[in-house]
Amino acid sequence: MNDQTHGDPLGNSSFRPANAALLSVAHLEAPVVVPSSHFDDVLAPTLERLRLRPGLLEKVAGVRERRWWSPGQDAAEAAAETGAKALSEAGVDAKDVGLLISTTVTRPHLEPAVATSVHHQMDLPPSALNFDITNACLGWVNALQVASAMIDAGAVRYAVVLGAEDVRSMHRGTIERLQGGEVTRRDFLDQFATMTLGCGAAAAVLGRADEHPEAHRVLGGTARAGTAHHELCIGDMNHMRTDAKLMLTEGIEIVADAFAGGDQQWGWSGADRFVIHQISRVHTDTVVQRLGLDPDKVPMTFPTWGNVGPISLPMTLSKTAPELAAGDRVIAMGVGSGLNSAMIEIAW
């Protein structure tokens, strides 16, 4: 039974799945490496006119490169491929899946749900529920919460939570705008974060802990909402405007509050690994310092993958998984524009 706690004036909530476990997590890197110098090259006249130095993406954000899908490559196909990989690693047959949740933000259309295409390509049964959950970069963690609750309720036996991000059109639109002769320094800085984004895919399979004692138990977590700041980052598939400074200062407060709730209930400060949403060097350093974490326990993938939206966290978890030992306490720490934060402890 889930233990829900409400009433805190800042919107804190606590949840404790009773019988949910992570059976596998997999990721797929997009194949085309795009160095940050690419943006310096195509925006050289703008940088010179605005008296901005090249190399800001690496020097300020710490993003050396990010990845794009190959021309003609479809992100939904990548999501389906990663989902099939996760099922194989979990030893679960597609016909036994009862739930598919897609957390893709960079959706190619408003309708239908991205999950419908992925459901079809994975050849899941007609009985498998499928829908999207979108909550900016927090979607994957939220989907893990929903899937865990549905497993606890006995509604499904196995769930697949996945996503694939494709930021190519956002990059093209941003470059085109920033090449304009009327672009101001403010315009450039507002769209700076867009150039840190990257493509990739990740998927996880969840099931009943009592049927899979060898799996990684989803123990519980906390969430915090700070929606007074919902206008700090607003984007569509062509344009994203971000107040990076306020996103950092206000976002870290939401993250700190959510972590404090988990630390009070479960002693999270003593965990073995903290897998955080990958944004930038500044964000990571600020989280580490503010929460008093050991930086050696915080894996980083943003230098080579950039910010891959909601699946940057599961991609990082998948890459880190071979280093984890049975019994390790892993805190998956999500945050998304809006602002919202949710965190889940997984007993490896």
JSON list of N, CA and C in Angstrom, two decimals, residues 154-226:
[
{"chain": "A", "resi": 154, "resn": "GLY", "atom": "N", "xyz": [-2.05, -4.02, -8.31]},
{"chain": "A", "resi": 154, "resn": "GLY", "atom": "CA", "xyz": [-2.40, -5.26, -8.99]},
{"chain": "A", "resi": 154, "resn": "GLY", "atom": "C", "xyz": [-2.99, -5.04, -10.37]},
{"chain": "A", "resi": 155, "resn": "ALA", "atom": "N", "xyz": [-2.92, -3.81, -10.86]},
{"chain": "A", "resi": 155, "resn": "ALA", "atom": "CA", "xyz": [-3.49, -3.50, -12.18]},
{"chain": "A", "resi": 155, "resn": "ALA", "atom": "C", "xyz": [-2.65, -4.07, -13.31]},
{"chain": "A", "resi": 156, "resn": "VAL", "atom": "N", "xyz": [-1.33, -4.12, -13.12]},
{"chain": "A", "resi": 156, "resn": "VAL", "atom": "CA", "xyz": [-0.44, -4.66, -14.15]},
{"chain": "A", "resi": 156, "resn": "VAL", "atom": "C", "xyz": [0.63, -5.51, -13.48]},
{"chain": "A", "resi": 157, "resn": "ARG", "atom": "N", "xyz": [1.19, -6.41, -14.25]},
{"chain": "A", "resi": 157, "resn": "ARG", "atom": "CA", "xyz": [2.27, -7.25, -13.75]},
{"chain": "A", "resi": 157, "resn": "ARG", "atom": "C", "xyz": [3.63, -6.68, -14.13]},
{"chain": "A", "resi": 158, "resn": "TYR", "atom": "N", "xyz": [3.76, -6.24, -15.39]},
{"chain": "A", "resi": 158, "resn": "TYR", "atom": "CA", "xyz": [5.01, -5.65, -15.87]},
{"chain": "A", "resi": 158, "resn": "TYR", "atom": "C", "xyz": [4.71, -4.31, -16.55]},
{"chain": "A", "resi": 159, "resn": "ALA", "atom": "N", "xyz": [5.60, -3.36, -16.35]},
{"chain": "A", "resi": 159, "resn": "ALA", "atom": "CA", "xyz": [5.47, -2.05, -16.96]},
{"chain": "A", "resi": 159, "resn": "ALA", "atom": "C", "xyz": [6.78, -1.65, -17.62]},
{"chain": "A", "resi": 160, "resn": "VAL", "atom": "N", "xyz": [6.68, -0.95, -18.73]},
{"chain": "A", "resi": 160, "resn": "VAL", "atom": "CA", "xyz": [7.85, -0.39, -19.41]},
{"chain": "A", "resi": 160, "resn": "VAL", "atom": "C", "xyz": [7.73, 1.12, -19.39]},
{"chain": "A", "resi": 161, "resn": "VAL", "atom": "N", "xyz": [8.75, 1.79, -18.88]},
{"chain": "A", "resi": 161, "resn": "VAL", "atom": "CA", "xyz": [8.82, 3.24, -18.84]},
{"chain": "A", "resi": 161, "resn": "VAL", "atom": "C", "xyz": [9.98, 3.66, -19.72]},
{"chain": "A", "resi": 162, "resn": "LEU", "atom": "N", "xyz": [9.71, 4.48, -20.73]},
{"chain": "A", "resi": 162, "resn": "LEU", "atom": "CA", "xyz": [10.78, 4.81, -21.69]},
{"chain": "A", "resi": 162, "resn": "LEU", "atom": "C", "xyz": [10.60, 6.19, -22.29]},
{"chain": "A", "resi": 163, "resn": "GLY", "atom": "N", "xyz": [11.55, 6.56, -23.11]},
{"chain": "A", "resi": 163, "resn": "GLY", "atom": "CA", "xyz": [11.48, 7.82, -23.83]},
{"chain": "A", "resi": 163, "resn": "GLY", "atom": "C", "xyz": [12.65, 7.93, -24.78]},
{"chain": "A", "resi": 164, "resn": "ALA", "atom": "N", "xyz": [12.48, 8.75, -25.80]},
{"chain": "A", "resi": 164, "resn": "ALA", "atom": "CA", "xyz": [13.56, 9.05, -26.75]},
{"chain": "A", "resi": 164, "resn": "ALA", "atom": "C", "xyz": [13.42, 10.51, -27.15]},
{"chain": "A", "resi": 165, "resn": "GLU", "atom": "N", "xyz": [14.48, 11.27, -26.98]},
{"chain": "A", "resi": 165, "resn": "GLU", "atom": "CA", "xyz": [14.44, 12.69, -27.29]},
{"chain": "A", "resi": 165, "resn": "GLU", "atom": "C", "xyz": [15.14, 12.99, -28.61]},
{"chain": "A", "resi": 166, "resn": "ASP", "atom": "N", "xyz": [14.54, 13.89, -29.38]},
{"chain": "A", "resi": 166, "resn": "ASP", "atom": "CA", "xyz": [15.09, 14.31, -30.67]},
{"chain": "A", "resi": 166, "resn": "ASP", "atom": "C", "xyz": [15.06, 15.83, -30.72]},
{"chain": "A", "resi": 167, "resn": "VAL", "atom": "N", "xyz": [16.21, 16.45, -30.53]},
{"chain": "A", "resi": 167, "resn": "VAL", "atom": "CA", "xyz": [16.28, 17.92, -30.43]},
{"chain": "A", "resi": 167, "resn": "VAL", "atom": "C", "xyz": [16.78, 18.57, -31.70]},
{"chain": "A", "resi": 168, "resn": "ARG", "atom": "N", "xyz": [16.88, 17.82, -32.78]},
{"chain": "A", "resi": 168, "resn": "ARG", "atom": "CA", "xyz": [17.46, 18.37, -34.00]},
{"chain": "A", "resi": 168, "resn": "ARG", "atom": "C", "xyz": [16.69, 19.58, -34.52]},
{"chain": "A", "resi": 169, "resn": "SER", "atom": "N", "xyz": [15.36, 19.52, -34.51]},
{"chain": "A", "resi": 169, "resn": "SER", "atom": "CA", "xyz": [14.60, 20.66, -35.03]},
{"chain": "A", "resi": 169, "resn": "SER", "atom": "C", "xyz": [14.74, 21.88, -34.12]},
{"chain": "A", "resi": 170, "resn": "MET", "atom": "N", "xyz": [14.86, 21.66, -32.81]},
{"chain": "A", "resi": 170, "resn": "MET", "atom": "CA", "xyz": [15.08, 22.77, -31.89]},
{"chain": "A", "resi": 170, "resn": "MET", "atom": "C", "xyz": [16.42, 23.43, -32.16]},
{"chain": "A", "resi": 171, "resn": "HIS", "atom": "N", "xyz": [17.44, 22.62, -32.41]},
{"chain": "A", "resi": 171, "resn": "HIS", "atom": "CA", "xyz": [18.75, 23.17, -32.72]},
{"chain": "A", "resi": 171, "resn": "HIS", "atom": "C", "xyz": [18.74, 23.94, -34.03]},
{"chain": "A", "resi": 172, "resn": "ARG", "atom": "N", "xyz": [18.08, 23.38, -35.03]},
{"chain": "A", "resi": 172, "resn": "ARG", "atom": "CA", "xyz": [18.02, 24.08, -36.32]},
{"chain": "A", "resi": 172, "resn": "ARG", "atom": "C", "xyz": [17.31, 25.43, -36.18]},
{"chain": "A", "resi": 173, "resn": "GLY", "atom": "N", "xyz": [16.18, 25.44, -35.47]},
{"chain": "A", "resi": 173, "resn": "GLY", "atom": "CA", "xyz": [15.44, 26.69, -35.29]},
{"chain": "A", "resi": 173, "resn": "GLY", "atom": "C", "xyz": [16.23, 27.71, -34.49]},
{"chain": "A", "resi": 174, "resn": "THR", "atom": "N", "xyz": [16.92, 27.24, -33.46]},
{"chain": "A", "resi": 174, "resn": "THR", "atom": "CA", "xyz": [17.72, 28.14, -32.63]},
{"chain": "A", "resi": 174, "resn": "THR", "atom": "C", "xyz": [18.86, 28.75, -33.42]},
{"chain": "A", "resi": 175, "resn": "ILE", "atom": "N", "xyz": [19.56, 27.93, -34.19]},
{"chain": "A", "resi": 175, "resn": "ILE", "atom": "CA", "xyz": [20.67, 28.44, -35.01]},
{"chain": "A", "resi": 175, "resn": "ILE", "atom": "C", "xyz": [20.16, 29.47, -36.00]},
{"chain": "A", "resi": 176, "resn": "GLU", "atom": "N", "xyz": [19.05, 29.18, -36.65]},
{"chain": "A", "resi": 176, "resn": "GLU", "atom": "CA", "xyz": [18.50, 30.11, -37.65]},
{"chain": "A", "resi": 176, "resn": "GLU", "atom": "C", "xyz": [18.15, 31.45, -37.02]},
{"chain": "A", "resi": 177, "resn": "ARG", "atom": "N", "xyz": [17.53, 31.42, -35.84]},
{"chain": "A", "resi": 177, "resn": "ARG", "atom": "CA", "xyz": [17.17, 32.68, -35.18]},
{"chain": "A", "resi": 177, "resn": "ARG", "atom": "C", "xyz": [18.41, 33.45, -34.75]},
{"chain": "A", "resi": 178, "resn": "LEU", "atom": "N", "xyz": [19.37, 32.75, -34.17]},
{"chain": "A", "resi": 178, "resn": "LEU", "atom": "CA", "xyz": [20.55, 33.43, -33.64]},
{"chain": "A", "resi": 178, "resn": "LEU", "atom": "C", "xyz": [21.49, 33.92, -34.73]},
{"chain": "A", "resi": 179, "resn": "GLN", "atom": "N", "xyz": [21.28, 33.49, -35.94]},
{"chain": "A", "resi": 179, "resn": "GLN", "atom": "CA", "xyz": [22.07, 34.01, -37.06]},
{"chain": "A", "resi": 179, "resn": "GLN", "atom": "C", "xyz": [21.51, 35.32, -37.58]},
{"chain": "A", "resi": 180, "resn": "GLY", "atom": "N", "xyz": [20.33, 35.73, -37.10]},
{"chain": "A", "resi": 180, "resn": "GLY", "atom": "CA", "xyz": [19.70, 36.96, -37.55]},
{"chain": "A", "resi": 180, "resn": "GLY", "atom": "C", "xyz": [20.45, 38.20, -37.09]},
{"chain": "A", "resi": 181, "resn": "GLY", "atom": "N", "xyz": [20.42, 39.21, -37.90]},
{"chain": "A", "resi": 181, "resn": "GLY", "atom": "CA", "xyz": [21.16, 40.44, -37.60]},
{"chain": "A", "resi": 181, "resn": "GLY", "atom": "C", "xyz": [20.59, 41.26, -36.47]},
{"chain": "A", "resi": 182, "resn": "GLU", "atom": "N", "xyz": [19.34, 40.99, -36.06]},
{"chain": "A", "resi": 182, "resn": "GLU", "atom": "CA", "xyz": [18.70, 41.77, -34.99]},
{"chain": "A", "resi": 182, "resn": "GLU", "atom": "C", "xyz": [18.82, 41.10, -33.63]},
{"chain": "A", "resi": 183, "resn": "VAL", "atom": "N", "xyz": [19.49, 39.97, -33.58]},
{"chain": "A", "resi": 183, "resn": "VAL", "atom": "CA", "xyz": [19.60, 39.23, -32.32]},
{"chain": "A", "resi": 183, "resn": "VAL", "atom": "C", "xyz": [20.42, 40.03, -31.31]},
{"chain": "A", "resi": 184, "resn": "THR", "atom": "N", "xyz": [19.90, 40.10, -30.08]},
{"chain": "A", "resi": 184, "resn": "THR", "atom": "CA", "xyz": [20.60, 40.81, -29.01]},
{"chain": "A", "resi": 184, "resn": "THR", "atom": "C", "xyz": [21.35, 39.82, -28.11]},
{"chain": "A", "resi": 185, "resn": "ARG", "atom": "N", "xyz": [22.15, 40.37, -27.25]},
{"chain": "A", "resi": 185, "resn": "ARG", "atom": "CA", "xyz": [22.87, 39.54, -26.28]},
{"chain": "A", "resi": 185, "resn": "ARG", "atom": "C", "xyz": [21.88, 38.80, -25.39]},
{"chain": "A", "resi": 186, "resn": "ARG", "atom": "N", "xyz": [20.77, 39.48, -25.02]},
{"chain": "A", "resi": 186, "resn": "ARG", "atom": "CA", "xyz": [19.74, 38.86, -24.20]},
{"chain": "A", "resi": 186, "resn": "ARG", "atom": "C", "xyz": [19.10, 37.68, -24.93]},
{"chain": "A", "resi": 187, "resn": "ASP", "atom": "N", "xyz": [18.83, 37.87, -26.23]},
{"chain": "A", "resi": 187, "resn": "ASP", "atom": "CA", "xyz": [18.26, 36.79, -27.03]},
{"chain": "A", "resi": 187, "resn": "ASP", "atom": "C", "xyz": [19.17, 35.57, -27.00]},
{"chain": "A", "resi": 188, "resn": "PHE", "atom": "N", "xyz": [20.47, 35.80, -27.17]},
{"chain": "A", "resi": 188, "resn": "PHE", "atom": "CA", "xyz": [21.43, 34.70, -27.20]},
{"chain": "A", "resi": 188, "resn": "PHE", "atom": "C", "xyz": [21.43, 33.96, -25.86]},
{"chain": "A", "resi": 189, "resn": "LEU", "atom": "N", "xyz": [21.49, 34.70, -24.77]},
{"chain": "A", "resi": 189, "resn": "LEU", "atom": "CA", "xyz": [21.55, 34.07, -23.45]},
{"chain": "A", "resi": 189, "resn": "LEU", "atom": "C", "xyz": [20.26, 33.34, -23.11]},
{"chain": "A", "resi": 190, "resn": "ASP", "atom": "N", "xyz": [19.11, 33.87, -23.57]},
{"chain": "A", "resi": 190, "resn": "ASP", "atom": "CA", "xyz": [17.83, 33.20, -23.32]},
{"chain": "A", "resi": 190, "resn": "ASP", "atom": "C", "xyz": [17.76, 31.84, -24.01]},
{"chain": "A", "resi": 191, "resn": "GLN", "atom": "N", "xyz": [18.46, 31.71, -25.14]},
{"chain": "A", "resi": 191, "resn": "GLN", "atom": "CA", "xyz": [18.40, 30.46, -25.91]},
{"chain": "A", "resi": 191, "resn": "GLN", "atom": "C", "xyz": [19.66, 29.60, -25.76]},
{"chain": "A", "resi": 192, "resn": "PHE", "atom": "N", "xyz": [20.53, 30.03, -24.86]},
{"chain": "A", "resi": 192, "resn": "PHE", "atom": "CA", "xyz": [21.79, 29.32, -24.64]},
{"chain": "A", "resi": 192, "resn": "PHE", "atom": "C", "xyz": [21.55, 27.88, -24.21]},
{"chain": "A", "resi": 193, "resn": "ALA", "atom": "N", "xyz": [20.60, 27.67, -23.28]},
{"chain": "A", "resi": 193, "resn": "ALA", "atom": "CA", "xyz": [20.36, 26.32, -22.74]},
{"chain": "A", "resi": 193, "resn": "ALA", "atom": "C", "xyz": [19.91, 25.34, -23.82]},
{"chain": "A", "resi": 194, "resn": "THR", "atom": "N", "xyz": [19.22, 25.85, -24.85]},
{"chain": "A", "resi": 194, "resn": "THR", "atom": "CA", "xyz": [18.75, 24.96, -25.92]},
{"chain": "A", "resi": 194, "resn": "THR", "atom": "C", "xyz": [19.91, 24.23, -26.57]},
{"chain": "A", "resi": 195, "resn": "MET", "atom": "N", "xyz": [21.06, 24.91, -26.68]},
{"chain": "A", "resi": 195, "resn": "MET", "atom": "CA", "xyz": [22.21, 24.33, -27.36]},
{"chain": "A", "resi": 195, "resn": "MET", "atom": "C", "xyz": [22.92, 23.28, -26.52]},
{"chain": "A", "resi": 196, "resn": "THR", "atom": "N", "xyz": [22.53, 23.14, -25.24]},
{"chain": "A", "resi": 196, "resn": "THR", "atom": "CA", "xyz": [23.11, 22.08, -24.40]},
{"chain": "A", "resi": 196, "resn": "THR", "atom": "C", "xyz": [22.34, 20.77, -24.51]},
{"chain": "A", "resi": 197, "resn": "LEU", "atom": "N", "xyz": [21.19, 20.78, -25.20]},
{"chain": "A", "resi": 197, "resn": "LEU", "atom": "CA", "xyz": [20.35, 19.59, -25.28]},
{"chain": "A", "resi": 197, "resn": "LEU", "atom": "C", "xyz": [20.95, 18.55, -26.22]},
{"chain": "A", "resi": 198, "resn": "GLY", "atom": "N", "xyz": [20.53, 17.29, -26.05]},
{"chain": "A", "resi": 198, "resn": "GLY", "atom": "CA", "xyz": [21.03, 16.21, -26.89]},
{"chain": "A", "resi": 198, "resn": "GLY", "atom": "C", "xyz": [19.96, 15.15, -27.12]},
{"chain": "A", "resi": 199, "resn": "CYS", "atom": "N", "xyz": [20.26, 14.25, -28.05]},
{"chain": "A", "resi": 199, "resn": "CYS", "atom": "CA", "xyz": [19.35, 13.15, -28.40]},
{"chain": "A", "resi": 199, "resn": "CYS", "atom": "C", "xyz": [19.80, 11.86, -27.70]},
{"chain": "A", "resi": 200, "resn": "GLY", "atom": "N", "xyz": [18.85, 10.98, -27.45]},
{"chain": "A", "resi": 200, "resn": "GLY", "atom": "CA", "xyz": [19.15, 9.68, -26.85]},
{"chain": "A", "resi": 200, "resn": "GLY", "atom": "C", "xyz": [17.87, 8.97, -26.49]},
{"chain": "A", "resi": 201, "resn": "ALA", "atom": "N", "xyz": [18.00, 7.75, -25.97]},
{"chain": "A", "resi": 201, "resn": "ALA", "atom": "CA", "xyz": [16.82, 6.95, -25.58]},
{"chain": "A", "resi": 201, "resn": "ALA", "atom": "C", "xyz": [17.15, 6.12, -24.35]},
{"chain": "A", "resi": 202, "resn": "ALA", "atom": "N", "xyz": [16.14, 5.84, -23.54]},
{"chain": "A", "resi": 202, "resn": "ALA", "atom": "CA", "xyz": [16.30, 5.00, -22.35]},
{"chain": "A", "resi": 202, "resn": "ALA", "atom": "C", "xyz": [14.99, 4.29, -22.05]},
{"chain": "A", "resi": 203, "resn": "ALA", "atom": "N", "xyz": [15.08, 3.13, -21.42]},
{"chain": "A", "resi": 203, "resn": "ALA", "atom": "CA", "xyz": [13.89, 2.35, -21.06]},
{"chain": "A", "resi": 203, "resn": "ALA", "atom": "C", "xyz": [14.16, 1.56, -19.80]},
{"chain": "A", "resi": 204, "resn": "ALA", "atom": "N", "xyz": [13.12, 1.36, -19.02]},
{"chain": "A", "resi": 204, "resn": "ALA", "atom": "CA", "xyz": [13.20, 0.54, -17.81]},
{"chain": "A", "resi": 204, "resn": "ALA", "atom": "C", "xyz": [12.01, -0.39, -17.75]},
{"chain": "A", "resi": 205, "resn": "VAL", "atom": "N", "xyz": [12.20, -1.54, -17.16]},
{"chain": "A", "resi": 205, "resn": "VAL", "atom": "CA", "xyz": [11.14, -2.52, -16.95]},
{"chain": "A", "resi": 205, "resn": "VAL", "atom": "C", "xyz": [10.92, -2.67, -15.44]},
{"chain": "A", "resi": 206, "resn": "LEU", "atom": "N", "xyz": [9.68, -2.57, -15.03]},
{"chain": "A", "resi": 206, "resn": "LEU", "atom": "CA", "xyz": [9.32, -2.76, -13.63]},
{"chain": "A", "resi": 206, "resn": "LEU", "atom": "C", "xyz": [8.39, -3.95, -13.48]},
{"chain": "A", "resi": 207, "resn": "GLY", "atom": "N", "xyz": [8.48, -4.61, -12.34]},
{"chain": "A", "resi": 207, "resn": "GLY", "atom": "CA", "xyz": [7.64, -5.76, -12.06]},
{"chain": "A", "resi": 207, "resn": "GLY", "atom": "C", "xyz": [7.40, -5.89, -10.58]},
{"chain": "A", "resi": 208, "resn": "ARG", "atom": "N", "xyz": [6.81, -7.01, -10.18]},
{"chain": "A", "resi": 208, "resn": "ARG", "atom": "CA", "xyz": [6.49, -7.26, -8.78]},
{"chain": "A", "resi": 208, "resn": "ARG", "atom": "C", "xyz": [7.73, -7.76, -8.03]},
{"chain": "A", "resi": 209, "resn": "ALA", "atom": "N", "xyz": [8.03, -7.11, -6.94]},
{"chain": "A", "resi": 209, "resn": "ALA", "atom": "CA", "xyz": [9.22, -7.47, -6.17]},
{"chain": "A", "resi": 209, "resn": "ALA", "atom": "C", "xyz": [9.13, -8.88, -5.61]},
{"chain": "A", "resi": 210, "resn": "ASP", "atom": "N", "xyz": [7.92, -9.33, -5.23]},
{"chain": "A", "resi": 210, "resn": "ASP", "atom": "CA", "xyz": [7.81, -10.66, -4.65]},
{"chain": "A", "resi": 210, "resn": "ASP", "atom": "C", "xyz": [8.03, -11.76, -5.69]},
{"chain": "A", "resi": 211, "resn": "GLU", "atom": "N", "xyz": [7.86, -11.43, -6.97]},
{"chain": "A", "resi": 211, "resn": "GLU", "atom": "CA", "xyz": [8.13, -12.39, -8.04]},
{"chain": "A", "resi": 211, "resn": "GLU", "atom": "C", "xyz": [9.57, -12.30, -8.53]},
{"chain": "A", "resi": 212, "resn": "HIS", "atom": "N", "xyz": [10.25, -11.21, -8.17]},
{"chain": "A", "resi": 212, "resn": "HIS", "atom": "CA", "xyz": [11.63, -11.01, -8.64]},
{"chain": "A", "resi": 212, "resn": "HIS", "atom": "C", "xyz": [12.49, -10.52, -7.47]},
{"chain": "A", "resi": 213, "resn": "PRO", "atom": "N", "xyz": [12.78, -11.40, -6.51]},
{"chain": "A", "resi": 213, "resn": "PRO", "atom": "CA", "xyz": [13.58, -10.98, -5.35]},
{"chain": "A", "resi": 213, "resn": "PRO", "atom": "C", "xyz": [14.99, -10.54, -5.72]},
{"chain": "A", "resi": 214, "resn": "GLU", "atom": "N", "xyz": [15.45, -10.93, -6.90]},
{"chain": "A", "resi": 214, "resn": "GLU", "atom": "CA", "xyz": [16.79, -10.54, -7.34]},
{"chain": "A", "resi": 214, "resn": "GLU", "atom": "C", "xyz": [16.82, -9.13, -7.93]},
{"chain": "A", "resi": 215, "resn": "ALA", "atom": "N", "xyz": [15.65, -8.53, -8.17]},
{"chain": "A", "resi": 215, "resn": "ALA", "atom": "CA", "xyz": [15.56, -7.23, -8.83]},
{"chain": "A", "resi": 215, "resn": "ALA", "atom": "C", "xyz": [15.86, -6.10, -7.84]},
{"chain": "A", "resi": 216, "resn": "HIS", "atom": "N", "xyz": [15.81, -4.88, -8.35]},
{"chain": "A", "resi": 216, "resn": "HIS", "atom": "CA", "xyz": [16.18, -3.70, -7.57]},
{"chain": "A", "resi": 216, "resn": "HIS", "atom": "C", "xyz": [14.91, -3.05, -7.00]},
{"chain": "A", "resi": 217, "resn": "ARG", "atom": "N", "xyz": [14.72, -3.16, -5.72]},
{"chain": "A", "resi": 217, "resn": "ARG", "atom": "CA", "xyz": [13.48, -2.73, -5.07]},
{"chain": "A", "resi": 217, "resn": "ARG", "atom": "C", "xyz": [13.32, -1.20, -5.13]},
{"chain": "A", "resi": 218, "resn": "VAL", "atom": "N", "xyz": [12.14, -0.74, -5.54]},
{"chain": "A", "resi": 218, "resn": "VAL", "atom": "CA", "xyz": [11.80, 0.68, -5.49]},
{"chain": "A", "resi": 218, "resn": "VAL", "atom": "C", "xyz": [11.26, 0.95, -4.10]},
{"chain": "A", "resi": 219, "resn": "LEU", "atom": "N", "xyz": [12.06, 1.64, -3.28]},
{"chain": "A", "resi": 219, "resn": "LEU", "atom": "CA", "xyz": [11.74, 1.75, -1.86]},
{"chain": "A", "resi": 219, "resn": "LEU", "atom": "C", "xyz": [10.80, 2.89, -1.53]},
{"chain": "A", "resi": 220, "resn": "GLY", "atom": "N", "xyz": [10.98, 4.03, -2.18]},
{"chain": "A", "resi": 220, "resn": "GLY", "atom": "CA", "xyz": [10.13, 5.17, -1.87]},
{"chain": "A", "resi": 220, "resn": "GLY", "atom": "C", "xyz": [10.79, 6.46, -2.27]},
{"chain": "A", "resi": 221, "resn": "GLY", "atom": "N", "xyz": [10.07, 7.55, -2.08]},
{"chain": "A", "resi": 221, "resn": "GLY", "atom": "CA", "xyz": [10.63, 8.82, -2.49]},
{"chain": "A", "resi": 221, "resn": "GLY", "atom": "C", "xyz": [9.80, 10.00, -2.03]},
{"chain": "A", "resi": 222, "resn": "THR", "atom": "N", "xyz": [10.26, 11.17, -2.46]},
{"chain": "A", "resi": 222, "resn": "THR", "atom": "CA", "xyz": [9.61, 12.42, -2.09]},
{"chain": "A", "resi": 222, "resn": "THR", "atom": "C", "xyz": [9.44, 13.27, -3.34]},
{"chain": "A", "resi": 223, "resn": "ALA", "atom": "N", "xyz": [8.57, 14.27, -3.23]},
{"chain": "A", "resi": 223, "resn": "ALA", "atom": "CA", "xyz": [8.37, 15.21, -4.33]},
{"chain": "A", "resi": 223, "resn": "ALA", "atom": "C", "xyz": [8.14, 16.60, -3.77]},
{"chain": "A", "resi": 224, "resn": "ARG", "atom": "N", "xyz": [8.43, 17.59, -4.58]},
{"chain": "A", "resi": 224, "resn": "ARG", "atom": "CA", "xyz": [8.24, 18.97, -4.17]},
{"chain": "A", "resi": 224, "resn": "ARG", "atom": "C", "xyz": [7.85, 19.79, -5.40]},
{"chain": "A", "resi": 225, "resn": "ALA", "atom": "N", "xyz": [6.88, 20.67, -5.25]},
{"chain": "A", "resi": 225, "resn": "ALA", "atom": "CA", "xyz": [6.44, 21.54, -6.34]},
{"chain": "A", "resi": 225, "resn": "ALA", "atom": "C", "xyz": [6.73, 22.99, -6.01]},
{"chain": "A", "resi": 226, "resn": "GLY", "atom": "N", "xyz": [7.20, 23.72, -7.02]},
{"chain": "A", "resi": 226, "resn": "GLY", "atom": "CA", "xyz": [7.41, 25.16, -6.89]},
{"chain": "A", "resi": 226, "resn": "GLY", "atom": "C", "xyz": [6.88, 25.85, -8.13]}
]
